[in-house]
Amino acid sequence: MTRPEKSDQQAWVPVPACTLPAVDQPPRADALDQLFRTAVLSTQLLSPTRAHLRLRLDPEVAAQVAGLAAREIDCCSFFTFTLTIGSAGFGVDIAVPTEHQAVLNALLARAGLVTSARR
């Protein structure tokens, strides 16, 4: 599978859900793709409104995830991110209200596309 093209980066999030200015969307998509490509070990849909990303345990990854989560909350306040670091590893749970399930599904689909492209 090939790496996702830059032209499809804006199409993977449902437009009404994204309040990030259009000019800022490609850099945000690049940052998320970079995280998916370098740090995400697996994804799991826990419920229709909650997902878990298992991440590579690394202080730089933790900082990257925290920074991205804070920036996402700023433009998409419906997200809830819970970072967990423990003996079982490092992960982030992502939760959304029912009306934003499509955004969560798009995020997981993008993560799967990008992580499978690196294999």
XYZ file of N, CA, C and O in Angstrom:
476
model
N 0.841 -1.174 0.000
C 0.000 0.000 0.000
C 0.885 1.235 0.000
O 1.929 1.261 0.623
N 0.459 2.265 -0.673
C 1.257 3.475 -0.773
C 0.898 4.464 0.324
O -0.146 4.356 0.954
N 1.779 5.416 0.500
C 1.542 6.482 1.487
C 0.393 7.357 1.000
O 0.292 7.657 -0.177
N -0.504 7.784 1.887
C -1.601 8.660 1.484
C -1.074 9.920 0.822
O -0.069 10.484 1.231
N -1.748 10.341 -0.212
C -1.357 11.540 -0.936
C -1.777 12.787 -0.167
O -2.786 12.795 0.523
N -1.015 13.858 -0.331
C -1.345 15.115 0.337
C -2.717 15.626 -0.095
O -3.421 16.235 0.673
N -3.129 15.360 -1.336
C -4.401 15.870 -1.826
C -5.600 15.296 -1.090
O -6.660 15.897 -1.054
N -5.444 14.106 -0.484
C -6.582 13.521 0.223
C -6.534 13.787 1.718
O -7.391 13.329 2.451
N -5.580 14.553 2.189
C -5.447 14.790 3.621
C -6.621 15.564 4.195
O -7.007 15.349 5.332
N -7.191 16.480 3.436
C -8.287 17.272 3.967
C -9.606 16.533 3.877
O -10.545 16.863 4.576
N -9.704 15.515 3.021
C -10.970 14.831 2.786
C -11.278 13.776 3.846
O -12.393 13.299 3.905
N -10.344 13.429 4.689
C -10.579 12.321 5.606
C -11.302 12.700 6.880
O -11.711 11.840 7.641
N -11.508 13.972 7.136
C -12.285 14.410 8.305
C -13.561 15.068 7.810
O -13.499 15.942 6.951
N -14.714 14.659 8.322
C -15.959 15.295 7.898
C -15.903 16.809 8.094
O -15.607 17.298 9.176
N -16.170 17.541 7.032
C -15.991 18.996 7.014
C -16.744 19.727 8.128
O -16.152 20.569 8.797
N -18.017 19.457 8.372
C -18.693 20.246 9.409
C -18.074 20.075 10.802
O -18.219 20.945 11.645
N -17.378 18.979 11.024
C -16.805 18.728 12.347
C -15.520 19.500 12.580
O -15.137 19.736 13.717
N -14.854 19.895 11.515
C -13.543 20.521 11.640
C -13.679 22.037 11.606
O -14.119 22.610 10.616
N -13.284 22.694 12.695
C -13.328 24.154 12.748
C -11.948 24.773 12.561
O -11.804 25.991 12.647
N -10.960 23.940 12.293
C -9.609 24.435 12.049
C -9.606 25.210 10.728
O -10.161 24.739 9.735
N -9.019 26.399 10.687
C -8.966 27.149 9.434
C -8.332 26.306 8.321
O -7.389 25.532 8.571
N -8.839 26.438 7.124
C -8.389 25.615 5.995
C -6.876 25.657 5.809
O -6.263 24.633 5.504
N -6.273 26.802 6.022
C -4.832 26.938 5.837
C -4.048 26.081 6.839
O -2.931 25.659 6.564
N -4.635 25.819 8.005
C -3.959 25.045 9.042
C -4.234 23.549 8.962
O -3.603 22.766 9.673
N -5.163 23.135 8.104
C -5.523 21.721 8.035
C -4.427 20.823 7.463
O -4.149 19.770 8.043
N -3.761 21.191 6.358
C -2.696 20.300 5.856
C -1.558 20.073 6.851
O -1.131 18.917 7.038
N -1.056 21.119 7.544
C -0.002 20.853 8.528
C -0.481 19.951 9.676
O 0.276 19.120 10.175
N -1.743 20.096 10.095
C -2.279 19.239 11.164
C -2.385 17.800 10.671
O -2.017 16.864 11.372
N -2.864 17.624 9.447
C -2.954 16.280 8.877
C -1.558 15.662 8.773
O -1.375 14.479 9.079
N -0.574 16.459 8.386
C 0.811 15.959 8.328
C 1.302 15.533 9.700
O 1.964 14.502 9.834
N 0.999 16.323 10.731
C 1.432 15.981 12.093
C 0.780 14.689 12.561
O 1.445 13.842 13.179
N -0.512 14.531 12.279
C -1.188 13.286 12.653
C -0.620 12.105 11.875
O -0.368 11.041 12.446
N -0.406 12.280 10.577
C 0.179 11.203 9.775
C 1.555 10.808 10.303
O 1.902 9.625 10.354
N 2.348 11.794 10.690
C 3.681 11.516 11.240
C 3.561 10.678 12.517
O 4.302 9.710 12.700
N 2.624 11.039 13.376
C 2.394 10.263 14.587
C 1.960 8.844 14.235
O 2.499 7.872 14.770
N 0.989 8.714 13.344
C 0.508 7.395 12.957
C 1.644 6.554 12.373
O 1.778 5.370 12.657
N 2.485 7.173 11.553
C 3.552 6.468 10.855
C 4.674 6.023 11.794
O 5.242 4.945 11.632
N 4.992 6.842 12.792
C 6.174 6.571 13.607
C 5.895 6.008 14.993
O 6.795 5.447 15.604
N 4.674 6.172 15.503
C 4.458 5.831 16.911
C 3.299 4.896 17.186
O 3.283 4.250 18.235
N 2.321 4.818 16.300
C 1.150 3.987 16.570
C 1.472 2.529 16.270
O 1.863 2.177 15.154
N 1.316 1.701 17.291
C 1.565 0.265 17.150
C 0.296 -0.489 16.766
O 0.351 -1.473 16.035
N -0.842 -0.032 17.277
C -2.119 -0.662 16.932
C -3.259 0.292 17.268
O -3.092 1.218 18.059
N -4.401 0.027 16.647
C -5.614 0.790 16.929
C -6.721 -0.195 17.272
O -6.729 -1.329 16.788
N -7.634 0.265 18.100
C -8.757 -0.595 18.492
C -9.976 0.278 18.741
O -9.908 1.251 19.506
N -11.081 -0.076 18.106
C -12.346 0.594 18.375
C -12.964 -0.101 19.579
O -13.279 -1.287 19.537
N -13.094 0.609 20.686
C -13.600 0.035 21.931
C -15.120 0.086 22.003
O -15.740 -0.762 22.646
N -15.694 1.104 21.385
C -17.146 1.275 21.307
C -17.380 2.228 20.139
O -16.421 2.783 19.598
N -18.614 2.471 19.749
C -18.841 3.408 18.635
C -18.313 4.815 18.891
O -18.075 5.564 17.946
N -18.076 5.160 20.142
C -17.618 6.516 20.467
C -16.264 6.556 21.164
O -15.844 7.610 21.637
N -15.562 5.440 21.216
C -14.283 5.392 21.944
C -13.306 4.464 21.245
O -13.670 3.354 20.850
N -12.068 4.928 21.123
C -11.015 4.134 20.492
C -9.751 4.196 21.340
O -9.590 5.088 22.178
N -8.874 3.237 21.095
C -7.592 3.194 21.797
C -6.478 3.064 20.768
O -6.558 2.240 19.854
N -5.450 3.891 20.926
C -4.236 3.769 20.123
C -3.122 3.320 21.054
O -2.850 3.977 22.061
N -2.509 2.185 20.733
C -1.341 1.729 21.482
C -0.135 2.347 20.807
O 0.029 2.258 19.588
N 0.704 3.000 21.611
C 1.809 3.793 21.082
C 3.160 3.291 21.566
O 3.266 2.650 22.620
N 4.165 3.628 20.791
C 5.541 3.322 21.172
C 5.872 4.122 22.431
O 5.608 5.327 22.506
N 6.408 3.446 23.442
C 6.732 4.101 24.712
C 8.037 4.870 24.559
O 9.120 4.289 24.458
N 7.900 6.188 24.512
C 9.037 7.073 24.279
C 8.628 8.460 24.777
O 7.525 8.912 24.462
N 9.475 9.125 25.551
C 9.116 10.456 26.056
C 8.778 11.454 24.953
O 7.884 12.288 25.112
N 9.474 11.378 23.819
C 9.173 12.296 22.722
C 7.799 12.019 22.126
O 7.082 12.951 21.747
N 7.417 10.751 22.039
C 6.084 10.400 21.538
C 5.025 10.913 22.506
O 4.005 11.470 22.090
N 5.266 10.757 23.806
C 4.309 11.244 24.805
C 4.107 12.749 24.656
O 2.965 13.242 24.689
N 5.183 13.484 24.470
C 5.078 14.933 24.290
C 4.352 15.271 22.993
O 3.512 16.185 22.959
N 4.650 14.531 21.938
C 3.996 14.759 20.649
C 2.490 14.513 20.752
O 1.686 15.322 20.277
N 2.099 13.416 21.400
C 0.682 13.090 21.558
C -0.022 14.142 22.410
O -1.120 14.596 22.069
N 0.595 14.541 23.501
C -0.015 15.553 24.364
C -0.191 16.869 23.611
O -1.235 17.525 23.719
N 0.804 17.265 22.848
C 0.710 18.497 22.072
C -0.382 18.438 21.017
O -1.169 19.376 20.862
N -0.444 17.331 20.283
C -1.490 17.184 19.268
C -2.879 17.152 19.909
O -3.825 17.760 19.391
N -3.005 16.450 21.022
C -4.302 16.385 21.709
C -4.747 17.781 22.143
O -5.910 18.152 21.952
N -3.833 18.567 22.688
C -4.180 19.921 23.115
C -4.599 20.780 21.932
O -5.569 21.545 22.024
N -3.909 20.651 20.815
C -4.271 21.432 19.631
C -5.616 20.983 19.062
O -6.406 21.805 18.604
N -5.895 19.685 19.107
C -7.177 19.188 18.612
C -8.332 19.687 19.482
O -9.377 20.071 18.975
N -8.143 19.685 20.784
C -9.181 20.173 21.700
C -9.485 21.643 21.420
O -10.626 22.087 21.528
N -8.462 22.386 21.034
C -8.639 23.804 20.754
C -9.593 24.041 19.588
O -10.365 24.995 19.607
N -9.556 23.186 18.577
C -10.426 23.403 17.411
C -11.617 22.446 17.368
O -12.605 22.719 16.700
N -11.524 21.342 18.048
C -12.596 20.333 18.067
C -12.858 19.941 19.515
O -12.401 18.886 19.987
N -13.566 20.792 20.218
C -13.723 20.631 21.667
C -14.523 19.399 22.064
O -14.574 19.052 23.242
N -15.107 18.706 21.110
C -15.882 17.502 21.427
C -14.995 16.306 21.747
O -15.455 15.324 22.318
N -13.708 16.356 21.397
C -12.795 15.256 21.686
C -12.470 15.186 23.174
O -12.351 16.207 23.850
N -12.263 13.968 23.665
C -11.651 13.740 24.968
C -10.495 12.774 24.740
O -10.676 11.715 24.139
N -9.305 13.169 25.178
C -8.116 12.328 25.056
C -7.658 11.937 26.451
O -7.545 12.800 27.325
N -7.385 10.652 26.649
C -6.863 10.167 27.923
C -5.570 9.415 27.646
O -5.589 8.351 27.022
N -4.461 9.988 28.077
C -3.157 9.355 27.900
C -2.856 8.497 29.110
O -3.051 8.930 30.245
N -2.377 7.280 28.866
C -2.036 6.360 29.939
C -0.626 5.818 29.706
O -0.336 5.302 28.625
N 0.199 5.976 30.711
C 1.546 5.421 30.677
C 1.684 4.525 31.890
O 1.468 4.960 33.020
N 1.996 3.266 31.661
C 2.120 2.322 32.762
C 2.945 1.125 32.359
O 3.525 1.087 31.272
N 2.967 0.138 33.221
C 3.773 -1.051 32.952
C 3.288 -1.802 31.712
O 4.055 -2.514 31.071
N 2.030 -1.615 31.344
C 1.491 -2.269 30.150
C 1.845 -1.502 28.875
O 1.532 -1.959 27.781
N 2.468 -0.340 29.000
C 2.849 0.441 27.834
C 2.242 1.825 27.849
O 1.873 2.354 28.890
N 2.131 2.387 26.675
C 1.666 3.751 26.499
C 0.525 3.755 25.501
O 0.589 3.090 24.473
N -0.511 4.485 25.815
C -1.631 4.564 24.892
C -2.445 5.816 25.107
O -2.256 6.549 26.080
N -3.337 6.045 24.170
C -4.263 7.164 24.268
C -5.646 6.659 23.900
O -5.821 5.966 22.908
N -6.603 6.949 24.761
C -8.004 6.690 24.460
C -8.577 7.981 23.908
O -8.307 9.071 24.432
N -9.371 7.841 22.850
C -10.007 8.987 22.213
C -11.504 8.752 22.282
O -11.993 7.708 21.830
N -12.220 9.711 22.851
C -13.677 9.593 22.968
C -14.332 10.799 22.306
O -13.782 11.908 22.305
N -15.508 10.541 21.738
C -16.302 11.591 21.103
C -17.766 11.378 21.468
O -18.174 10.257 21.771
N -18.570 12.427 21.418
C -20.012 12.248 21.596
C -20.593 11.490 20.392
O -19.994 11.469 19.308
N -21.742 10.903 20.583
C -22.385 10.101 19.543
C -22.471 10.838 18.209
O -22.229 10.243 17.157
N -22.777 12.109 18.232
C -22.946 12.853 16.975
C -21.641 13.052 16.207
O -21.648 13.501 15.062
N -20.510 12.692 16.810
C -19.218 12.835 16.133
C -18.530 11.491 15.885
O -17.312 11.445 15.680
N -19.309 10.419 15.842
C -18.749 9.101 15.563
C -18.023 9.069 14.217
O -17.000 8.396 14.085
N -18.540 9.782 13.232
C -17.912 9.791 11.904
C -16.488 10.342 11.965
O -15.609 9.879 11.239
N -16.254 11.298 12.853
C -14.911 11.865 12.995
C -13.970 10.815 13.589
O -12.850 10.631 13.110
N -14.423 10.106 14.609
C -13.607 9.056 15.218
C -13.312 7.956 14.200
O -12.175 7.494 14.086
N -14.328 7.552 13.451
C -14.132 6.523 12.431
C -13.139 6.969 11.364
O -12.292 6.190 10.927
N -13.225 8.232 10.954
C -12.295 8.757 9.963
C -10.869 8.788 10.507
O -9.918 8.452 9.798
N -10.725 9.159 11.767
C -9.403 9.192 12.400
C -8.796 7.794 12.453
O -7.628 7.593 12.104
N -9.586 6.808 12.854
C -9.097 5.429 12.910
C -8.778 4.888 11.523
O -7.785 4.182 11.334
N -9.613 5.205 10.559
C -9.353 4.760 9.190
C -8.047 5.357 8.686
O -7.237 4.667 8.060
N -7.837 6.629 8.953
C -6.597 7.287 8.529
C -5.393 6.661 9.230
O -4.370 6.396 8.603
N -5.510 6.416 10.526
C -4.411 5.783 11.262
C -4.094 4.415 10.658
O -2.932 4.065 10.472
N -5.118 3.642 10.348
C -4.910 2.328 9.747
C -4.276 2.399 8.382
O -3.378 1.630 8.048
N -4.706 3.364 7.575
C -4.145 3.549 6.245
C -2.676 3.914 6.322
O -1.836 3.349 5.625
N -2.349 4.848 7.185
C -0.966 5.317 7.301
C -0.070 4.252 7.923
O 1.030 4.009 7.432
N -0.532 3.588 8.985
C 0.326 2.578 9.620
C 0.518 1.375 8.709
O 1.592 0.792 8.686
N -0.477 1.003 7.926
C -0.297 -0.144 7.035
C 0.604 0.226 5.859
O 1.266 -0.637 5.303
N 0.670 1.505 5.487
C 1.543 1.945 4.401
C 3.022 1.834 4.780
O 3.876 1.703 3.917
N 3.320 1.860 6.068
C 4.734 1.781 6.488
C 5.246 0.352 6.524
O 6.432 0.122 6.633
N 4.362 -0.608 6.478
C 4.775 -2.018 6.573
C 5.325 -2.523 5.278
O 5.118 -2.182 4.228
